[in-house]
Every structure is written in C-alpha cells, then in structure tokens.
Amino acid sequence: MARRNDHSREELRQMALDAAQFIIEAQGLTALSARKVASRMGYTVGTLYRLFEHLDDLIVQVNARTLAELNATLERAAADCPDAERCVHAATHAYIDFASRHTRRWSALYEHGIEADIQLPRHFTEQIASMYDQVEALLQSVTPQRSAEDIARAARALWGGVQGICVLALSDKLDIDRIETLSEVADSLVGTYLAGLGARH
Amino acid sequence: MARRNDHSREELRQMALDAAQFIIEAQGLTALSARKVASRMGYTVGTLYRLFEHLDDLIVQVNARTLAELNATLERAAADCPDAERCVHAATHAYIDFASRHTRRWSALYEHGIEADIQLPRHFTEQIASMYDQVEALLQSVTPQRSAEDIARAARALWGGVQGICVLALSDKLDIDRIETLSEVADSLVGTYLAGLGARH
DNA sequence: TATTATTCTGAACATTGTTCAGTTGATTGC
DNA sequence: GCAATCAACTGAACAATGTTCAGAATAATA
C-alpha cells in the first residue's frame, strides 16, 4: 500500500489521469470507475476524491489530454505539404487515423457530457479553440481572399463535418457497406467542400 | 398495482418505450433507469426484463423510434420546395430544429452504444439507411449526371457533416456563442458542398 | 373444482459514485 | 528524543444502479 507523501499532489493527479486513460483505452468509457482508477494507481477511492471533485472532472481532463495529443498529431500532419489543399486532406487523414487507432479514447470526447448544467473547463475549450485555429489557418491559405468570419464559419463547418463522419462510421451508423471506406467519404466531403469554397466567391 | 393481463405484451412494450422516451426527453439518457421506467408504467423491474433483454435493448428501440420520427420530419420538410437545392437546405434546417427541440432524445442517438461487441438491430439500421436514401434522392436531383456510388458517398459525407456540426454545437464544442449561428455554419457546409458538387464534374 | 401455466413481484447480489469519521504517518516545537 | 499538531490516506457506509430468480398471484384448462 502506498505511503504518505510518496508522491506530490501533481504526481498523483498525473497518475490518476494515466490510470483513467489506460482503462478508457482498454475497455471504454463506460467501464471506467473510481475504484478501478484508484486501485490502478495503488490508492483508494478516498484519495481520488481529494484530487478531483467528481469523476466527471477526471474524465474531462483525460479528454483535454486526448484533445491536446490529437492537436499535436494534426499539426505534424499538416506541417509539410506541397500546398494548403493537400494539407487539409493530410490533416483529415491524420484525424481519421487517430480516431481509428484510439477509438475508445477518442469517442470519449463526445460520448461524455451533454449535461448542460456543468460547463466545460477552460483548458478543454482552449484545446477546442486551438483545433479550429489550425483548420482556419489552412483554409486561410486555400482561399486568402475571404473574410475572417467566413473562414471561422468554414473551419467549423468542415471540421464538424469530418468529426461527424467519424462518429457515425466508428459507431456503425454510416451505413457504409455500399461504400468502400471511411476515408473515401471524408475525401468526398473535404474535396467537394474545398471545391465549393473555390467556386463560390 | 397492475394486475395480470391488463395489457398485452405489445401494449406493455409500447408503455415501456413511452415511459423511457419521456424520461430521456425530460432528464436525459444518463438519468434513465430500469426502476424509473418500470414505476412510470406501473410495474416492477422484473416485468421490464421480460419485455427487454437488457436496458440497452430498450434504449436502442427508443432510438429507433426517434429516428423514425426524425425521418418523417425530414420527409415533410423536403416535400414541397421550389428546387432540389433548397430542399437540402430545408431538410438541414428541419434536422437542426428537431435536434434543438428534442436535444436530449436526439443526443441519445449517438451518446449511446459504441460497445462494438453488440451490433445494432435491423429495424434501427433500416431507419438509418432510409435516412440516407432521402438525402440521396435529393442529391440525385441536384446533380443528375453523377453515378449512384458518387451520390451514396456524397449523401453520407454531407449528412454526416450536418450531424457532426449539430453534435458539436449542442454539446458546446463548436466554439460558437449562440444557437442562431449553428444554422449559419450548417448553411455554410451545405451551400459550399453543393456548390462544390456543381463545380466538380 | 383441481391442476397447470403465466404473469408479476420484490428481495437479493454485485457494482456504481460519493462522503467522512477515524487511523497512520510526517512535521513541528520543545 | 518526545509530545503535539497536521495532513494524507483508508475503508466502511449510503443510496442508487443493472440484473436475476424463487415464489406469490392470477388466469387458463381439465
């Protein structure tokens, strides 16, 4: 059993996040429980509740982590492409790849929390904002003549769309038998949307 | 207390679905419980478990209902428009309207079940397919020259996109302030995508 | 009316989130 | 080095969850 002060508060927090992340990745969000997290970090439930107010706090912080990792992945993917349009496609494929490889952890991002009353913490919404910033930057390059509002709207439309396709595909609700792959549907969305952006000004 | 054979098995099933739907609409999917459903229909848990194998069965059947209702709504919205393109916009707005008015019930559609091992029942996937059929029919009118595969892909891309935007917006992850702007983002997606379809053949 | 078949109940079990009185180990003051 | 103080940590307790199933209640049948 763990002794007192073996770890600092921040270390404990990280251990809890690691444990929770592991469980979500391995068994899915619904299999997560306070006792499992605690026991995996070598402590008891009580200790966990000194680190997080509710279990929801824990989950939302794991989600913030996931989002940060996803952001970094996208940034890398969109780093060196011949042109901006191909960057968008590269980012899209990176997104799909991430969602496929870490399906459970990724799906926790939207499976969790429509509990309207509790609002998302700042560093979570910041991650979201930074994700849209990336897409905006790419779209800015694709159509430099458009206004900032147009770009903002377009980024949310396009990226919300990519996310939506992934959600449906990975929960078997895209009726995808007649279509070859998720990638193709995503390419259709991105390619056609970008073509529309070009044709429409 | 309810006596035996007051209701047929099918009546009981419907009562259970009604009760569950009511609870989800009023308090959200997470607030749903077997005992609450049972007590709302004037029976006990045991009885509920003669009607449904798991609680998940119940939920998925409520979802099928919701999807049928949504389908009907879309069909009505896309019925009489001046042209096909405006039909797509009308359907999109109808979708957003439905999702806004019945947020909790609608969000149960995707909040529930990425439990990979259990697959969705037929009459649920049928509802999904029929939804895409509608969108395909509209897109067919917009660009008659395209192949069936193209149309199928486009329908999933576009409609997955619409759904994705709604999911993010109604769970505060679209980084927008008001619900009015959700419509704007959706219009951007649909308008630009359709423009792209037109420009690209 | 007696027997059989079904419906329905509700107690039981394991597991969940969450709390908190009490223990145990570290820190401080002398 | 010892006593007093303080914070970390435990684990029992509570209400609520999904799920099961022996038995009570009632209908159908003979």
PDB file of N, CA, C and O (backbone and C1' of nucleotides) in Angstrom, chain B residues 3-5 32-35 45-46 49 54-55, chain D residues 16-22 24-28:
ATOM      1  N   ARG B   3     -52.595  -5.460 -12.531  1.00  0.00           N
ATOM      2  CA  ARG B   3     -52.925  -6.877 -12.456  1.00  0.00           C
ATOM      3  C   ARG B   3     -52.537  -7.569 -13.740  1.00  0.00           C
ATOM      4  O   ARG B   3     -52.293  -6.941 -14.760  1.00  0.00           O
ATOM      5  N   ARG B   4     -52.480  -8.847 -13.657  1.00  0.00           N
ATOM      6  CA  ARG B   4     -52.057  -9.628 -14.803  1.00  0.00           C
ATOM      7  C   ARG B   4     -53.002  -9.469 -15.976  1.00  0.00           C
ATOM      8  O   ARG B   4     -54.218  -9.414 -15.822  1.00  0.00           O
ATOM      9  N   ASN B   5     -52.427  -9.417 -17.149  1.00  0.00           N
ATOM     10  CA  ASN B   5     -53.190  -9.362 -18.386  1.00  0.00           C
ATOM     11  C   ASN B   5     -54.053  -8.111 -18.541  1.00  0.00           C
ATOM     12  O   ASN B   5     -54.985  -8.094 -19.317  1.00  0.00           O
ATOM     13  N   LEU B  32     -31.857   7.833 -17.080  1.00  0.00           N
ATOM     14  CA  LEU B  32     -32.748   6.692 -17.298  1.00  0.00           C
ATOM     15  C   LEU B  32     -32.335   5.517 -16.422  1.00  0.00           C
ATOM     16  O   LEU B  32     -31.160   5.226 -16.284  1.00  0.00           O
ATOM     17  N   SER B  33     -33.321   4.869 -15.802  1.00  0.00           N
ATOM     18  CA  SER B  33     -33.014   3.663 -15.037  1.00  0.00           C
ATOM     19  C   SER B  33     -34.175   2.679 -15.165  1.00  0.00           C
ATOM     20  O   SER B  33     -35.324   3.076 -15.382  1.00  0.00           O
ATOM     21  N   ALA B  34     -33.846   1.416 -15.008  1.00  0.00           N
ATOM     22  CA  ALA B  34     -34.859   0.368 -15.158  1.00  0.00           C
ATOM     23  C   ALA B  34     -36.023   0.596 -14.205  1.00  0.00           C
ATOM     24  O   ALA B  34     -37.190   0.523 -14.584  1.00  0.00           O
ATOM     25  N   ARG B  35     -35.703   0.904 -12.965  1.00  0.00           N
ATOM     26  CA  ARG B  35     -36.765   1.093 -11.969  1.00  0.00           C
ATOM     27  C   ARG B  35     -37.655   2.285 -12.292  1.00  0.00           C
ATOM     28  O   ARG B  35     -38.865   2.235 -12.101  1.00  0.00           O
ATOM     29  N   VAL B  45     -39.464  -3.796 -11.815  1.00  0.00           N
ATOM     30  CA  VAL B  45     -38.334  -4.114 -12.674  1.00  0.00           C
ATOM     31  C   VAL B  45     -38.445  -5.462 -13.353  1.00  0.00           C
ATOM     32  O   VAL B  45     -38.176  -5.584 -14.541  1.00  0.00           O
ATOM     33  N   GLY B  46     -38.817  -6.452 -12.568  1.00  0.00           N
ATOM     34  CA  GLY B  46     -38.904  -7.817 -13.098  1.00  0.00           C
ATOM     35  C   GLY B  46     -39.666  -7.874 -14.411  1.00  0.00           C
ATOM     36  O   GLY B  46     -39.216  -8.496 -15.380  1.00  0.00           O
ATOM     37  N   TYR B  49     -37.911  -6.732 -17.479  1.00  0.00           N
ATOM     38  CA  TYR B  49     -36.912  -7.660 -18.009  1.00  0.00           C
ATOM     39  C   TYR B  49     -37.529  -8.862 -18.721  1.00  0.00           C
ATOM     40  O   TYR B  49     -36.836  -9.705 -19.235  1.00  0.00           O
ATOM     41  N   HIS B  54     -31.814  -6.544 -22.225  1.00  0.00           N
ATOM     42  CA  HIS B  54     -31.058  -5.605 -21.408  1.00  0.00           C
ATOM     43  C   HIS B  54     -31.756  -4.249 -21.458  1.00  0.00           C
ATOM     44  O   HIS B  54     -32.662  -4.041 -22.249  1.00  0.00           O
ATOM     45  N   LEU B  55     -31.238  -3.323 -20.660  1.00  0.00           N
ATOM     46  CA  LEU B  55     -31.708  -1.960 -20.757  1.00  0.00           C
ATOM     47  C   LEU B  55     -31.277  -1.349 -22.094  1.00  0.00           C
ATOM     48  O   LEU B  55     -31.956  -0.475 -22.647  1.00  0.00           O
TER      49      LEU B  55
ATOM     50  P    DA D  16     -31.780   6.795  -3.287  1.00  0.00           P
ATOM     51  O5'  DA D  16     -31.225   6.247  -4.673  1.00  0.00           O
ATOM     52  C5'  DA D  16     -30.291   7.033  -5.410  1.00  0.00           C
ATOM     53  C4'  DA D  16     -29.652   6.159  -6.454  1.00  0.00           C
ATOM     54  C3'  DA D  16     -30.630   5.284  -7.243  1.00  0.00           C
ATOM     55  O3'  DA D  16     -30.569   5.590  -8.627  1.00  0.00           O
ATOM     56  C1'  DA D  16     -28.763   4.034  -6.493  1.00  0.00           C
ATOM     57  P    DT D  17     -31.505   4.850  -9.667  1.00  0.00           P
ATOM     58  O5'  DT D  17     -30.523   3.762 -10.291  1.00  0.00           O
ATOM     59  C5'  DT D  17     -29.485   4.194 -11.172  1.00  0.00           C
ATOM     60  C4'  DT D  17     -28.544   3.045 -11.447  1.00  0.00           C
ATOM     61  C3'  DT D  17     -29.190   1.832 -12.089  1.00  0.00           C
ATOM     62  O3'  DT D  17     -29.291   2.046 -13.477  1.00  0.00           O
ATOM     63  C1'  DT D  17     -27.598   1.202 -10.411  1.00  0.00           C
ATOM     64  P    DG D  18     -30.309   1.106 -14.267  1.00  0.00           P
ATOM     65  O5'  DG D  18     -29.508  -0.273 -14.412  1.00  0.00           O
ATOM     66  C5'  DG D  18     -28.335  -0.294 -15.211  1.00  0.00           C
ATOM     67  C4'  DG D  18     -27.789  -1.707 -15.285  1.00  0.00           C
ATOM     68  C3'  DG D  18     -28.711  -2.700 -15.984  1.00  0.00           C
ATOM     69  O3'  DG D  18     -27.922  -3.641 -16.699  1.00  0.00           O
ATOM     70  C1'  DG D  18     -28.416  -3.351 -13.727  1.00  0.00           C
ATOM     71  P    DT D  19     -28.677  -4.690 -17.649  1.00  0.00           P
ATOM     72  O5'  DT D  19     -28.921  -5.888 -16.637  1.00  0.00           O
ATOM     73  C5'  DT D  19     -27.789  -6.468 -15.976  1.00  0.00           C
ATOM     74  C4'  DT D  19     -28.251  -7.612 -15.109  1.00  0.00           C
ATOM     75  C3'  DT D  19     -29.353  -8.499 -15.716  1.00  0.00           C
ATOM     76  O3'  DT D  19     -28.866  -9.823 -15.800  1.00  0.00           O
ATOM     77  C1'  DT D  19     -29.814  -7.946 -13.474  1.00  0.00           C
ATOM     78  P    DT D  20     -29.751 -11.041 -16.284  1.00  0.00           P
ATOM     79  O5'  DT D  20     -30.129 -11.757 -14.921  1.00  0.00           O
ATOM     80  C5'  DT D  20     -29.082 -12.097 -14.024  1.00  0.00           C
ATOM     81  C4'  DT D  20     -29.675 -12.794 -12.811  1.00  0.00           C
ATOM     82  C3'  DT D  20     -30.654 -13.929 -13.137  1.00  0.00           C
ATOM     83  O3'  DT D  20     -30.316 -15.036 -12.314  1.00  0.00           O
ATOM     84  C1'  DT D  20     -31.641 -12.403 -11.639  1.00  0.00           C
ATOM     85  P    DC D  21     -30.687 -16.523 -12.720  1.00  0.00           P
ATOM     86  O5'  DC D  21     -31.617 -16.981 -11.520  1.00  0.00           O
ATOM     87  C5'  DC D  21     -31.603 -16.237 -10.307  1.00  0.00           C
ATOM     88  C4'  DC D  21     -32.851 -16.535  -9.493  1.00  0.00           C
ATOM     89  C3'  DC D  21     -33.790 -17.599 -10.090  1.00  0.00           C
ATOM     90  O3'  DC D  21     -34.421 -18.271  -9.014  1.00  0.00           O
ATOM     91  C1'  DC D  21     -34.946 -15.595  -9.899  1.00  0.00           C
ATOM     92  P    DA D  22     -34.325 -19.884  -8.870  1.00  0.00           P
ATOM     93  O5'  DA D  22     -35.129 -20.168  -7.533  1.00  0.00           O
ATOM     94  C5'  DA D  22     -34.601 -19.704  -6.293  1.00  0.00           C
ATOM     95  C4'  DA D  22     -35.719 -19.162  -5.417  1.00  0.00           C
ATOM     96  C3'  DA D  22     -36.902 -20.109  -5.215  1.00  0.00           C
ATOM     97  O3'  DA D  22     -37.371 -19.936  -3.871  1.00  0.00           O
ATOM     98  C1'  DA D  22     -37.673 -18.129  -6.249  1.00  0.00           C
ATOM     99  P    DA D  24     -44.584 -18.301  -1.639  1.00  0.00           P
ATOM    100  O5'  DA D  24     -45.658 -17.175  -1.956  1.00  0.00           O
ATOM    101  C5'  DA D  24     -45.303 -15.806  -1.762  1.00  0.00           C
ATOM    102  C4'  DA D  24     -46.138 -14.933  -2.681  1.00  0.00           C
ATOM    103  C3'  DA D  24     -47.638 -15.223  -2.662  1.00  0.00           C
ATOM    104  O3'  DA D  24     -48.328 -13.989  -2.636  1.00  0.00           O
ATOM    105  C1'  DA D  24     -46.818 -15.413  -4.864  1.00  0.00           C
ATOM    106  P    DA D  25     -49.933 -13.953  -2.432  1.00  0.00           P
ATOM    107  O5'  DA D  25     -50.459 -13.629  -3.903  1.00  0.00           O
ATOM    108  C5'  DA D  25     -49.954 -12.485  -4.569  1.00  0.00           C
ATOM    109  C4'  DA D  25     -50.503 -12.474  -5.983  1.00  0.00           C
ATOM    110  C3'  DA D  25     -52.001 -12.770  -6.072  1.00  0.00           C
ATOM    111  O3'  DA D  25     -52.577 -11.793  -6.916  1.00  0.00           O
ATOM    112  C1'  DA D  25     -50.799 -14.199  -7.524  1.00  0.00           C
ATOM    113  P    DT D  26     -54.189 -11.637  -6.961  1.00  0.00           P
ATOM    114  O5'  DT D  26     -54.550 -12.227  -8.385  1.00  0.00           O
ATOM    115  C5'  DT D  26     -53.911 -11.685  -9.526  1.00  0.00           C
ATOM    116  C4'  DT D  26     -53.956 -12.677 -10.651  1.00  0.00           C
ATOM    117  C3'  DT D  26     -55.357 -13.146 -11.052  1.00  0.00           C
ATOM    118  O3'  DT D  26     -55.590 -12.665 -12.346  1.00  0.00           O
ATOM    119  C1'  DT D  26     -53.776 -14.888 -11.110  1.00  0.00           C
ATOM    120  P    DA D  27     -57.084 -12.605 -12.971  1.00  0.00           P
ATOM    121  O5'  DA D  27     -56.981 -13.572 -14.232  1.00  0.00           O
ATOM    122  C5'  DA D  27     -56.069 -13.254 -15.252  1.00  0.00           C
ATOM    123  C4'  DA D  27     -55.702 -14.512 -16.004  1.00  0.00           C
ATOM    124  C3'  DA D  27     -56.865 -15.194 -16.721  1.00  0.00           C
ATOM    125  O3'  DA D  27     -56.508 -15.310 -18.081  1.00  0.00           O
ATOM    126  C1'  DA D  27     -55.605 -16.761 -15.473  1.00  0.00           C
ATOM    127  P    DA D  28     -57.517 -15.925 -19.151  1.00  0.00           P
ATOM    128  O5'  DA D  28     -57.042 -17.445 -19.201  1.00  0.00           O
ATOM    129  C5'  DA D  28     -55.735 -17.740 -19.640  1.00  0.00           C
ATOM    130  C4'  DA D  28     -55.567 -19.246 -19.786  1.00  0.00           C
ATOM    131  C3'  DA D  28     -56.699 -19.941 -20.557  1.00  0.00           C
ATOM    132  O3'  DA D  28     -56.098 -20.845 -21.460  1.00  0.00           O
ATOM    133  C1'  DA D  28     -56.465 -20.914 -18.396  1.00  0.00           C
TER     134       DA D  28
END
